[in-house]
Amino acid sequence: MAEASLRMAPRPPGAVSALRERLFGSRRQGLLTVVAGFALAWVAWQLVRWAVLDAVGPGGTSQACAAASGACWAIVGEKWRLILFGTYPLEEQWRAMLASGLMLAGAALSGIPRLWSARLAAFWAVLLGLVLVLMAGGVAGLPEVGTNAWGGLPLTLILFCCTVTTGLPLAILLALGRRSDMPVVRAICVTLIEVIRGVPLIAVLFMASLIIPLFLPTDLTVDKLLRAQIGMTLFFGAYAAEVVRGGLQAIGTGQYDAADALGLGYWSKMRLVVLPQALTHVLPALMNDILRAFKNTTFVSIVGLFDILGATKTAIADPNWIKYAPEAYIFILVVFLLFCTAMSAYGQWLERRLEHADKL
Amino acid sequence: MIGRLLLGVAAATVAGGLSPPAAHAGPSLDAIRERGTLICGANGSRAGFSLVNSEGRWEGMDTDVCRAVATAILGDAEKVEFVKVTSQTRFPALQTGEVDMLAANVTWTLTRDAKLGVDFVAPVFYDGQGFMLPRALGVNSVDELDGATVCVLPGSTSEKVVNDVFRARGMTYTPVVIEDQKELNNAFFAGRCDAQIQSTSGLSASRATVAANPEDYVILGEVFGKDPMGPVVREDDADLRDIVGWSVYALQQAEEFGITSANVEEMAQSEDPEILTFLGATGDLGEALGLSPDWASTMIQTVGNYGEIYARSFGEQSPLQLERGLNALWTDGGLHYPPPFK
């Protein structure tokens, strides 16, 4: 609302004169503008000099980097393959690329509100199944590649997509369970949500990777990636459940009564009346959780999985390139920035669209 | 729907998902043969020991030991699956059966050997702990370090050594605990601590590669503790233990005989009966370990002997340029002394 009224406010006549008024309105303001302007220009110049003018491009060598005073983008040229695809076998790399492409396409399709239906869940089940088979191989003449060799972007995307696609349904169930009339169900959901929300993600992952296997019989090993994935799903589910619960609480009792009056059972009532409204209310907040889930994938590098961050850490352990770690980190910063900005821009678009729909 | 999703995830994680129980209780060796690959836990971020190169391939002395063992058991150096482990996760990974063996620069100690349900087999690298400081501090001995801040890696041998050294001298220190070796190096060279302690091999490596000016830093002459490092296996399989141990010894024995990856076929025509027995032309050494007769010759042909591995991991072919020192063969004044192959 506030934003809308701001947008409606009449623009002062003459943007240039307004700018001059603001920057050089008085002597002191003028002085401050000049000083700050010079400082900014100096910083910008240093940055350009470091990142562009004195830098060694991606085609360079580590020897050239040692001689140059600027950034060493040669590390990106040398290590991009390790950073983006981890230890996945070089000759099978097309599979990792294709898997990443499939997931990105799937994510883009899922962003179209017209396609939101129960079928989307089935679509993701099929897509992720396809991606996992493509990555693991062992069928249709594809050589088998163990999950230990998975890494980089595909691993990050798999973790992210699986977290969201399994975590969202879990969150809805937990949120419904927390508001259930059945005391046992309610107690289980409340305990699960509060315990998981009460510990850091790192603790959940360490639990999944170090402690759970000690409880299992020694001849039963559950894949490390699967264990980490379950930890991530639970963590996402517990947080998103509270967001969904907020949406549920915003639905007036009238809606429930109306659904009851129509003779709908519990699940039909939730599916047809309550959840569509509740989820629409909390979409922006859910987008926030989804964005965080993407960034949380980097935690798995701690339990020895080569996600983008883990692969980057490994890449910069090379003694020849160890000095140029900042450049490698800047590279993955750009990768993350691209993904997260895209998601956040989409979230804003969605919000505007919903605001518009509200007014109709 | 959720059930289907979870099922999809579980079903498609086929490769390593839920593996079936081993045929017999205990024998890890059976499991390796059945699976057709050796699963080896390695660090992946320790120059010289194990690193992942730009193509995503594991390299370093630890990974070559794994390849040697894979060659001995499966006849193929490439039938190794590497799992990244850290100093916190390496023992649980071995204990829970996630990996068949560790080659993760683990120091052999009594407590670890006795209490963790694991067996240390044969040292492949002898190291010790040392202190490095900026030369400008003018410190020449550990005795002058009272009140220093020391950068140290958590859960490592050095964390214990620094504690013992200072306590024995009645001195105090402030530990700066940093999880990651690279971050630790950065912190030290940025002046966040007065001294850093780690293995002397690690110190010389970080001085050569991270320091802006290596001349500005001094490694104190006092070396503390013994750091014999080598592969680790579970206690439940004596056969695997033997094979891992004798694989390491075979690498060293090959160097002692002068057998390299280049001349192994030539050496098979040797007049020396000991070499012929070693390479499997005569005798039944392979059979005694349950391996093929030519296990050692295949191993040397594909992986190289200990000297070749050292040269490309730590020595003249690597950026570390580390002298052989304690890691020379006993015949050259070092500690590596492979027992007789007969």
XYZ file of C-alpha atoms in Angstrom:
702
model
C 0.000 0.000 0.000
C 2.712 2.414 1.104
C 4.679 1.627 -2.007
C 1.683 2.292 -4.191
C 1.028 5.720 -2.669
C 4.694 6.625 -3.102
C 4.523 5.701 -6.721
C 1.461 7.884 -7.109
C 3.176 10.901 -5.525
C 3.692 13.657 -8.092
C 7.248 13.830 -9.368
C 8.890 17.206 -8.654
C 9.345 19.186 -11.830
C 12.806 18.990 -13.379
C 14.792 15.980 -12.182
C 18.132 17.664 -12.909
C 17.377 20.756 -10.880
C 16.099 18.590 -8.029
C 19.323 16.610 -8.106
C 21.372 19.810 -8.071
C 19.266 21.077 -5.182
C 19.967 17.887 -3.217
C 23.678 17.549 -3.948
C 24.812 21.166 -4.027
C 22.038 22.888 -2.076
C 24.418 24.580 0.346
C 28.126 25.048 0.649
C 28.494 22.211 3.101
C 26.429 19.879 0.951
C 28.500 20.800 -2.065
C 31.729 20.095 -0.225
C 30.445 16.750 1.037
C 29.296 15.812 -2.463
C 32.686 16.593 -3.925
C 34.598 14.716 -1.206
C 32.306 11.703 -1.322
C 32.362 11.791 -5.118
C 36.129 11.699 -5.188
C 36.264 8.898 -2.639
C 33.769 6.835 -4.634
C 35.594 7.513 -7.872
C 38.880 6.501 -6.265
C 37.406 3.223 -4.965
C 35.800 2.538 -8.341
C 39.089 3.268 -10.112
C 41.018 0.924 -7.789
C 38.413 -1.743 -8.360
C 38.533 -1.379 -12.138
C 42.311 -1.415 -12.041
C 42.375 -4.568 -9.923
C 39.579 -6.421 -11.674
C 40.175 -5.374 -15.290
C 43.230 -3.326 -16.191
C 45.929 -5.139 -14.184
C 44.140 -8.476 -14.166
C 45.127 -11.700 -15.881
C 42.281 -13.047 -18.015
C 40.792 -16.558 -17.815
C 43.225 -17.784 -20.461
C 46.315 -16.903 -18.408
C 48.680 -18.999 -16.325
C 49.559 -18.963 -12.634
C 53.002 -17.618 -13.572
C 51.381 -14.651 -15.306
C 49.226 -14.127 -12.210
C 52.256 -14.091 -9.923
C 53.760 -11.306 -12.038
C 50.542 -9.257 -12.331
C 49.342 -6.862 -9.627
C 45.646 -7.259 -10.387
C 43.084 -10.041 -10.131
C 43.858 -13.523 -11.391
C 40.840 -14.653 -13.413
C 43.059 -17.395 -14.797
C 42.018 -19.479 -11.794
C 38.462 -19.441 -13.145
C 39.693 -20.500 -16.572
C 41.752 -23.282 -15.003
C 39.332 -24.496 -12.333
C 35.827 -23.797 -13.708
C 35.344 -27.430 -14.600
C 36.190 -28.594 -11.053
C 34.091 -25.814 -9.481
C 31.019 -26.455 -11.650
C 31.136 -30.243 -11.932
C 33.302 -31.464 -9.056
C 34.824 -34.906 -9.410
C 32.248 -36.094 -11.959
C 34.197 -38.036 -14.647
C 35.348 -35.710 -17.415
C 34.139 -37.916 -20.272
C 30.653 -38.138 -18.704
C 30.414 -34.411 -18.082
C 27.624 -33.931 -20.650
C 25.337 -35.881 -18.316
C 26.003 -33.458 -15.472
C 25.404 -30.530 -17.844
C 22.181 -32.030 -19.177
C 20.962 -32.784 -15.633
C 21.608 -29.167 -14.597
C 19.826 -27.911 -17.709
C 16.811 -30.127 -17.022
C 16.497 -28.878 -13.466
C 16.873 -25.233 -14.483
C 14.211 -25.688 -17.173
C 11.957 -27.432 -14.665
C 12.418 -24.618 -12.156
C 11.617 -22.018 -14.832
C 8.447 -23.888 -15.844
C 7.361 -24.190 -12.211
C 7.457 -20.428 -11.950
C 4.522 -20.012 -14.330
C 1.436 -19.666 -12.110
C -0.875 -21.041 -14.842
C 0.864 -24.409 -14.512
C 0.356 -24.688 -10.759
C -1.610 -27.830 -10.105
C -1.233 -31.213 -8.507
C 0.303 -32.336 -11.778
C 3.350 -30.156 -11.035
C 4.305 -32.530 -8.214
C 4.102 -35.498 -10.573
C 6.135 -33.537 -13.116
C 8.894 -32.954 -10.557
C 8.860 -36.582 -9.428
C 9.449 -37.641 -13.031
C 11.998 -34.889 -13.716
C 14.051 -35.572 -10.587
C 13.867 -39.303 -11.233
C 15.220 -38.663 -14.722
C 17.968 -36.380 -13.403
C 19.060 -38.882 -10.750
C 19.110 -41.764 -13.248
C 21.070 -39.601 -15.681
C 23.606 -38.727 -12.985
C 23.882 -42.228 -11.501
C 23.888 -44.132 -14.788
C 24.066 -47.903 -14.816
C 21.176 -48.085 -17.321
C 20.874 -47.604 -21.090
C 24.611 -47.987 -21.578
C 25.484 -45.090 -19.305
C 28.473 -45.971 -17.116
C 27.661 -45.982 -13.421
C 28.810 -42.910 -11.476
C 28.541 -43.180 -7.684
C 27.115 -40.280 -5.690
C 30.588 -39.809 -4.192
C 31.731 -38.469 -7.548
C 28.800 -36.067 -7.937
C 29.594 -32.443 -7.409
C 29.385 -28.815 -8.335
C 26.341 -27.197 -9.887
C 24.316 -30.378 -10.536
C 24.772 -31.452 -6.923
C 23.741 -28.019 -5.653
C 20.691 -28.034 -7.925
C 19.736 -31.609 -6.981
C 19.930 -30.767 -3.295
C 17.931 -27.592 -3.836
C 15.231 -29.130 -6.026
C 14.819 -32.198 -3.812
C 14.708 -30.013 -0.706
C 11.935 -27.845 -2.088
C 9.896 -30.565 -3.805
C 9.925 -32.888 -0.797
C 10.114 -30.162 1.833
C 7.033 -28.217 0.725
C 4.610 -31.155 1.018
C 6.244 -32.005 4.345
C 5.782 -28.408 5.492
C 2.083 -28.461 4.573
C 1.553 -31.741 6.419
C 3.422 -30.473 9.477
C 1.459 -27.227 9.475
C -1.859 -29.074 9.179
C -0.733 -31.521 11.859
C 0.161 -28.729 14.199
C -3.377 -27.371 13.937
C -4.936 -30.830 14.122
C -7.532 -31.796 16.758
C -5.759 -35.093 17.345
C -3.410 -34.635 20.331
C -0.867 -37.292 19.277
C -0.511 -35.942 15.734
C -0.281 -32.416 17.089
C 2.355 -33.398 19.643
C 4.477 -35.157 17.016
C 4.326 -32.218 14.625
C 5.021 -29.607 17.294
C 7.984 -31.607 18.620
C 9.450 -32.163 15.182
C 9.078 -28.523 14.176
C 10.414 -27.100 17.416
C 13.339 -29.517 17.757
C 14.513 -28.952 14.195
C 14.028 -25.218 14.416
C 15.927 -25.276 17.691
C 19.164 -26.617 16.205
C 21.413 -25.166 13.527
C 21.492 -26.757 10.066
C 25.114 -27.755 10.625
C 24.073 -29.798 13.647
C 21.327 -31.491 11.611
C 23.830 -32.348 8.877
C 26.463 -33.640 11.295
C 23.746 -35.707 12.935
C 22.765 -37.123 9.540
C 26.296 -37.802 8.359
C 28.103 -38.897 11.527
C 25.655 -40.034 14.181
C 22.834 -41.753 12.268
C 25.229 -44.303 10.647
C 26.441 -45.335 14.109
C 22.879 -46.414 14.981
C 22.468 -48.428 11.804
C 23.838 -51.971 11.495
C 27.306 -51.941 9.908
C 26.238 -53.887 6.841
C 23.521 -51.342 6.048
C 24.916 -48.133 4.642
C 22.648 -45.343 3.514
C 24.174 -43.096 0.901
C 25.758 -39.965 2.333
C 24.000 -37.736 -0.173
C 20.636 -39.251 0.731
C 21.314 -38.706 4.434
C 22.293 -35.096 3.880
C 19.222 -34.666 1.658
C 16.902 -35.976 4.360
C 18.483 -33.546 6.824
C 18.013 -30.632 4.434
C 14.392 -31.621 3.715
C 13.524 -31.838 7.412
C 15.164 -28.482 8.068
C 13.357 -26.774 5.206
C 10.087 -28.506 6.114
C 10.184 -27.339 9.735
C 10.777 -23.701 8.805
C 8.315 -23.634 5.921
C 5.697 -25.333 8.135
C 5.602 -22.273 10.354
C 5.144 -20.047 7.306
C 2.301 -22.235 6.065
C 0.753 -22.206 9.537
C 0.734 -18.419 9.385
C -1.254 -18.683 6.161
C -3.668 -21.176 7.682
C -4.323 -18.896 10.630
C -5.137 -16.034 8.295
C -8.114 -17.939 6.863
C -11.310 -16.912 8.601
C -13.544 -19.492 10.287
C -16.222 -18.601 7.772
C -14.291 -20.423 5.082
C -14.120 -23.561 7.214
C -17.816 -23.342 8.054
C -18.726 -22.827 4.426
C -16.663 -25.844 3.377
C -18.301 -27.909 6.146
C -21.717 -26.747 5.026
C -20.938 -28.026 1.536
C -20.303 -31.418 3.095
C -16.616 -31.533 2.243
C -14.444 -33.938 4.214
C -11.245 -32.796 5.953
C -8.848 -33.396 3.048
C -11.225 -31.993 0.392
C -11.826 -28.962 2.573
C -8.109 -28.336 2.924
C -7.276 -29.051 -0.701
C -10.115 -27.109 -2.310
C -10.822 -24.278 0.093
C -8.261 -23.602 2.783
C -4.815 -24.389 1.336
C -5.179 -22.519 -1.979
C -5.998 -19.346 -0.062
C -3.497 -19.926 2.725
C -0.603 -20.674 0.362
C -1.397 -17.653 -1.788
C -1.179 -15.476 1.307
C 2.252 -16.752 2.271
C 3.836 -17.121 -1.169
C 6.289 -14.233 -0.680
C 7.405 -15.664 2.652
C 7.733 -19.122 1.117
C 9.847 -17.673 -1.687
C 12.118 -16.340 1.027
C 12.482 -19.827 2.530
C 13.112 -21.305 -0.919
C 15.825 -18.753 -1.577
C 17.394 -19.622 1.756
C 17.216 -23.329 0.913
C 19.308 -22.602 -2.164
C 21.987 -20.883 -0.137
C 21.821 -23.548 2.589
C 23.015 -26.172 0.096
C 26.526 -24.836 0.689
C 26.484 -26.352 4.188
C 26.875 -29.848 2.774
C 30.504 -29.129 1.931
C 31.129 -29.570 5.663
C 30.110 -33.217 5.567
C 32.367 -33.890 2.596
C 30.103 -33.364 -0.411
C 31.433 -31.358 -3.332
C 28.687 -28.803 -3.861
C 29.800 -25.615 -5.631
C 31.388 -24.214 -2.467
C 32.993 -27.532 -1.495
C 34.401 -27.981 -5.000
C 35.742 -24.425 -4.926
C 37.445 -25.040 -1.591
C 39.067 -28.121 -3.091
C 40.055 -26.245 -6.246
C 41.928 -23.601 -4.299
C 43.881 -26.159 -2.248
C 46.105 -26.559 -5.322
C 49.474 -25.036 -4.272
C 49.883 -23.330 -7.657
C 46.617 -21.449 -7.296
C 46.213 -21.158 -3.523
C 46.986 -17.436 -3.569
C 44.094 -16.662 -5.897
C 41.330 -17.988 -3.654
C 39.532 -14.581 -3.536
C 39.039 -14.639 -7.313
C 37.588 -18.159 -7.140
C 35.245 -17.072 -4.349
C 34.209 -14.024 -6.381
C 33.353 -16.377 -9.239
C 30.981 -18.458 -7.117
C 29.665 -15.262 -5.554
C 28.604 -14.212 -9.053
C 27.060 -17.646 -9.667
C 25.050 -17.437 -6.453
C 24.154 -13.818 -7.078
C 22.758 -14.751 -10.503
C 20.570 -17.510 -9.092
C 19.417 -15.616 -6.034
C 18.723 -12.358 -7.878
C 16.670 -14.267 -10.418
C 14.670 -15.914 -7.653
C 14.190 -12.701 -5.761
C 13.127 -10.818 -8.909
C 10.643 -13.601 -9.593
C 9.371 -13.312 -6.005
C 8.768 -9.586 -6.452
C 6.972 -10.155 -9.735
C 4.806 -12.786 -8.053
C 4.014 -10.433 -5.203
C 2.926 -7.669 -7.562
C 0.814 -10.132 -9.487
C -0.899 -11.336 -6.323
C -1.475 -7.783 -5.147
C -3.129 -7.129 -8.477
C -5.244 -10.278 -8.162
C -6.322 -9.192 -4.677
C -7.718 -5.984 -6.008
C -9.831 -7.708 -8.637
C 2.214 -37.816 -3.822
C 4.876 -37.282 -1.216
C 5.321 -41.002 -1.001
C 5.887 -41.123 -4.722
C 8.367 -38.282 -4.556
C 10.335 -39.895 -1.769
C 10.208 -43.196 -3.584
C 11.551 -41.516 -6.693
C 14.408 -39.992 -4.745
C 15.215 -43.250 -2.997
C 14.897 -45.392 -6.096
C 17.021 -43.115 -8.189
C 19.818 -42.863 -5.663
C 20.383 -46.418 -6.808
C 24.120 -46.240 -7.258
C 24.972 -45.994 -3.616
C 21.502 -46.084 -2.019
C 20.791 -48.973 0.247
C 23.486 -51.499 -0.386
C 22.668 -55.114 0.365
C 24.258 -56.721 3.424
C 27.692 -58.254 2.782
C 27.872 -61.972 2.062
C 29.811 -62.728 5.247
C 29.998 -60.776 8.448
C 33.195 -58.792 8.564
C 35.194 -59.444 5.452
C 35.509 -56.062 3.840
C 37.587 -57.747 1.159
C 34.596 -59.791 -0.051
C 32.548 -56.634 -0.246
C 35.219 -54.890 -2.345
C 35.459 -57.818 -4.772
C 31.682 -58.096 -5.045
C 31.283 -54.375 -5.645
C 34.210 -54.241 -8.054
C 35.524 -50.978 -6.610
C 37.582 -49.958 -3.611
C 36.070 -47.067 -1.667
C 38.801 -44.924 -0.247
C 38.429 -42.008 2.166
C 40.799 -39.140 1.365
C 41.036 -35.515 2.399
C 41.203 -33.861 -1.009
C 42.592 -30.564 0.275
C 46.093 -31.482 1.434
C 48.775 -30.725 -1.127
C 51.041 -33.727 -1.574
C 48.676 -36.161 0.157
C 45.488 -35.710 -1.822
C 44.122 -33.029 -4.094
C 41.565 -32.912 -6.876
C 43.085 -31.595 -10.096
C 41.440 -29.252 -12.599
C 39.880 -32.179 -14.474
C 38.273 -33.479 -11.288
C 40.740 -36.338 -10.858
C 42.146 -37.216 -7.425
C 45.927 -36.928 -7.114
C 48.616 -37.221 -4.436
C 50.439 -39.833 -2.393
C 47.367 -40.978 -0.431
C 45.341 -41.461 -3.585
C 48.202 -43.391 -5.199
C 48.239 -45.745 -2.209
C 44.520 -46.346 -2.820
C 45.203 -46.985 -6.512
C 47.982 -49.403 -5.566
C 45.626 -51.345 -3.293
C 42.919 -51.347 -5.979
C 45.447 -52.726 -8.452
C 46.420 -55.468 -6.012
C 42.838 -56.538 -5.299
C 41.022 -55.779 -8.555
C 43.873 -55.538 -11.059
C 42.852 -52.021 -12.120
C 44.147 -48.762 -10.638
C 41.028 -46.905 -11.788
C 38.608 -49.068 -9.793
C 38.747 -46.692 -6.847
C 35.937 -44.498 -5.649
C 37.186 -41.606 -3.545
C 35.119 -40.165 -0.735
C 36.048 -36.816 0.704
C 36.592 -36.988 4.455
C 37.701 -34.302 6.904
C 39.641 -34.744 10.143
C 36.290 -34.945 11.965
C 34.517 -37.312 9.600
C 37.315 -39.697 8.631
C 37.080 -42.195 11.509
C 33.260 -42.375 11.595
C 33.335 -42.884 7.812
C 35.612 -45.893 8.251
C 33.848 -47.287 11.328
C 30.422 -47.151 9.726
C 31.575 -48.871 6.554
C 31.098 -45.855 4.313
C 34.683 -46.354 3.133
C 36.820 -49.516 2.927
C 40.026 -47.790 3.921
C 41.324 -44.369 4.851
C 44.263 -42.754 3.135
C 43.668 -39.379 4.682
C 47.005 -38.367 6.207
C 46.093 -39.982 9.535
C 48.783 -40.122 12.236
C 49.317 -43.554 13.760
C 48.871 -43.433 17.537
C 48.263 -46.074 20.189
C 44.975 -44.575 21.337
C 43.529 -44.368 17.861
C 44.690 -47.866 17.013
C 43.405 -49.387 20.255
C 40.192 -47.494 20.868
C 38.638 -46.739 17.508
C 38.234 -50.269 16.218
C 40.639 -49.532 13.398
C 44.050 -50.832 12.371
C 46.958 -48.760 11.161
C 48.894 -50.742 8.634
C 52.169 -49.329 7.340
C 53.519 -45.768 7.385
C 53.773 -44.183 3.956
C 54.897 -40.778 5.161
C 56.918 -39.771 8.236
C 56.224 -36.279 9.482
C 56.646 -34.212 12.685
C 55.177 -31.057 14.194
C 56.959 -27.733 14.012
C 56.330 -24.056 14.704
C 56.573 -21.319 12.105
C 56.860 -17.625 13.013
C 57.614 -14.340 11.303
C 61.392 -13.887 11.267
C 60.887 -10.319 12.532
C 59.826 -11.634 15.960
C 63.418 -12.750 16.520
C 62.344 -15.963 18.247
C 64.831 -18.809 17.943
C 63.395 -21.415 20.286
C 60.044 -22.665 21.524
C 61.108 -21.597 25.059
C 60.670 -17.961 24.022
C 57.021 -18.436 22.992
C 55.373 -17.742 26.396
C 52.085 -15.874 25.926
C 52.023 -16.333 22.155
C 48.860 -16.741 20.112
C 49.046 -19.935 18.094
C 46.947 -20.804 15.032
C 45.940 -24.451 15.173
C 43.645 -26.879 13.338
C 40.911 -28.421 15.548
C 40.993 -32.164 16.205
C 44.483 -32.513 14.791
C 47.660 -33.968 16.244
C 49.124 -30.468 16.361
C 46.376 -29.261 18.692
C 47.526 -31.865 21.233
C 51.226 -31.248 20.614
C 50.992 -27.490 21.186
C 49.126 -28.112 24.427
C 51.756 -30.593 25.661
C 54.692 -28.419 24.634
C 53.423 -25.358 26.492
C 52.300 -27.269 29.566
C 55.644 -29.046 29.887
C 57.403 -25.670 29.903
C 54.910 -24.029 32.289
C 54.063 -21.464 29.621
C 50.713 -20.163 28.448
C 49.369 -19.564 24.938
C 46.182 -18.398 23.284
C 44.923 -20.855 20.685
C 43.291 -19.476 17.534
C 41.351 -22.455 16.291
C 40.670 -22.416 12.546
C 38.780 -25.198 10.820
C 40.368 -25.057 7.406
C 44.083 -25.349 6.646
C 43.928 -22.751 3.889
C 42.081 -20.269 6.107
C 44.581 -21.007 8.847
C 47.463 -20.186 6.519
C 45.773 -16.966 5.418
C 45.165 -15.974 9.030
C 48.771 -16.665 9.966
C 50.291 -14.786 7.039
C 47.872 -11.919 7.700
C 49.314 -11.705 11.224
C 46.316 -12.955 13.203
C 48.570 -15.159 15.306
C 52.234 -15.090 16.325
C 52.924 -18.671 15.405
C 51.313 -21.564 13.634
C 51.878 -25.195 14.369
C 51.409 -28.035 11.926
C 53.425 -30.762 10.305
C 56.785 -29.591 9.017
C 55.747 -30.787 5.546
C 52.672 -28.601 5.742
C 54.665 -25.650 7.065
C 57.175 -25.741 4.254
C 54.365 -26.162 1.731
C 52.402 -23.185 2.988
C 55.567 -21.092 3.303
C 56.494 -21.856 -0.287
C 53.058 -21.251 -1.757
C 51.085 -18.838 0.442
C 53.641 -16.463 1.956
C 54.191 -13.273 -0.050
C 57.853 -13.483 0.829
C 58.935 -16.938 2.113
C 62.183 -15.441 3.455
C 60.214 -13.517 6.111
C 59.200 -16.685 7.935
C 61.243 -19.125 9.973
C 60.427 -22.706 10.921
C 61.892 -23.464 14.356
C 64.395 -26.287 14.383
C 62.613 -28.163 17.171
C 60.388 -30.901 15.770
C 57.885 -32.405 18.167
C 56.261 -35.742 18.158
C 56.335 -38.430 15.562
C 53.820 -38.354 12.759
C 53.898 -41.645 10.960
C 50.999 -41.529 8.505
C 49.543 -44.338 6.534
C 46.411 -46.158 5.428
C 43.873 -47.264 8.033
C 41.429 -50.178 7.808
C 38.740 -51.650 10.074
C 39.823 -54.336 12.515
C 37.364 -56.882 11.182
C 39.307 -58.008 8.138
C 42.840 -59.320 8.563
C 43.101 -60.260 4.870
C 42.442 -56.712 3.718
C 44.862 -55.435 6.326
C 47.602 -57.692 4.956
C 46.945 -56.641 1.381
C 46.996 -52.924 2.205
C 50.191 -53.292 4.223
C 52.036 -55.331 1.623
C 50.877 -53.011 -1.146
C 52.659 -50.174 0.621
C 55.739 -52.351 1.185
C 55.696 -53.449 -2.465
C 55.857 -49.807 -3.585
C 58.905 -49.292 -1.364
C 60.512 -52.619 -2.207
C 60.209 -51.801 -5.901
C 62.163 -48.616 -5.336
C 64.772 -50.570 -3.383
C 65.104 -53.027 -6.287
C 65.235 -50.146 -8.754
C 62.025 -51.259 -10.461
C 60.088 -48.342 -11.957
C 56.918 -48.054 -14.008
C 59.159 -47.628 -17.053
C 61.434 -50.641 -16.601
C 59.177 -53.200 -14.937
C 58.913 -55.400 -18.046
C 62.662 -55.281 -18.536
C 63.194 -56.230 -14.881
C 61.020 -59.314 -15.373
C 63.977 -60.693 -17.395
C 66.313 -60.021 -14.461
C 68.818 -62.592 -13.214
C 68.109 -61.676 -9.583
C 65.916 -64.416 -8.021
C 64.556 -61.980 -5.412
C 63.310 -59.630 -8.128
C 61.781 -62.527 -10.039
C 59.936 -63.650 -6.912
C 58.810 -60.081 -6.231
C 57.414 -59.659 -9.728
C 55.676 -63.034 -9.568
C 57.706 -64.789 -12.257
C 58.636 -67.412 -9.682
C 57.323 -68.330 -6.256
C 53.821 -67.876 -4.853
C 53.841 -64.542 -3.009
C 50.619 -63.439 -4.697
C 48.831 -66.618 -3.784
C 49.871 -66.241 -0.151
C 47.961 -62.948 -0.022
C 45.086 -64.290 -2.103
C 46.108 -62.153 -5.075
C 47.172 -62.859 -8.631
C 50.884 -63.747 -9.132
C 51.648 -60.525 -11.020
C 49.970 -58.204 -8.477
C 53.170 -56.330 -7.643
C 54.317 -55.982 -11.243
C 50.910 -54.634 -12.369
C 50.934 -52.236 -9.434
C 54.366 -50.818 -10.239
C 53.525 -50.603 -13.925
C 50.403 -48.508 -13.367
C 51.135 -46.564 -10.177
C 54.943 -46.489 -10.096
C 57.254 -47.203 -7.177
C 57.392 -45.230 -3.922
C 60.121 -42.921 -5.219
C 58.080 -42.041 -8.314
C 54.982 -41.382 -6.189
C 56.999 -39.198 -3.808
C 58.563 -37.247 -6.651
C 55.220 -36.319 -8.214
C 53.421 -35.697 -4.900
C 55.997 -33.947 -2.701
C 59.310 -33.950 -4.510
C 60.955 -32.397 -7.525
C 57.986 -32.819 -9.878
C 55.592 -31.114 -7.445
C 55.329 -27.465 -6.423
C 56.183 -28.455 -2.820
C 59.826 -29.348 -3.547
C 60.134 -31.265 -0.283
C 63.350 -33.214 0.418
C 62.990 -36.949 1.036
C 64.416 -36.606 4.583
C 62.914 -39.298 6.838
C 60.986 -40.557 3.845
C 64.023 -41.882 2.029
C 64.535 -45.637 1.935
C 66.578 -47.139 4.783
C 69.368 -47.709 2.268
C 69.559 -43.918 1.785
C 69.375 -42.987 5.461
C 65.597 -42.747 5.705
C 63.031 -44.772 7.643
C 61.240 -46.786 4.961
C 62.262 -50.392 5.511
C 60.022 -52.881 3.719
C 60.101 -56.378 5.272
C 61.476 -59.132 3.033
C 59.319 -60.394 0.188
C 59.715 -64.104 0.627
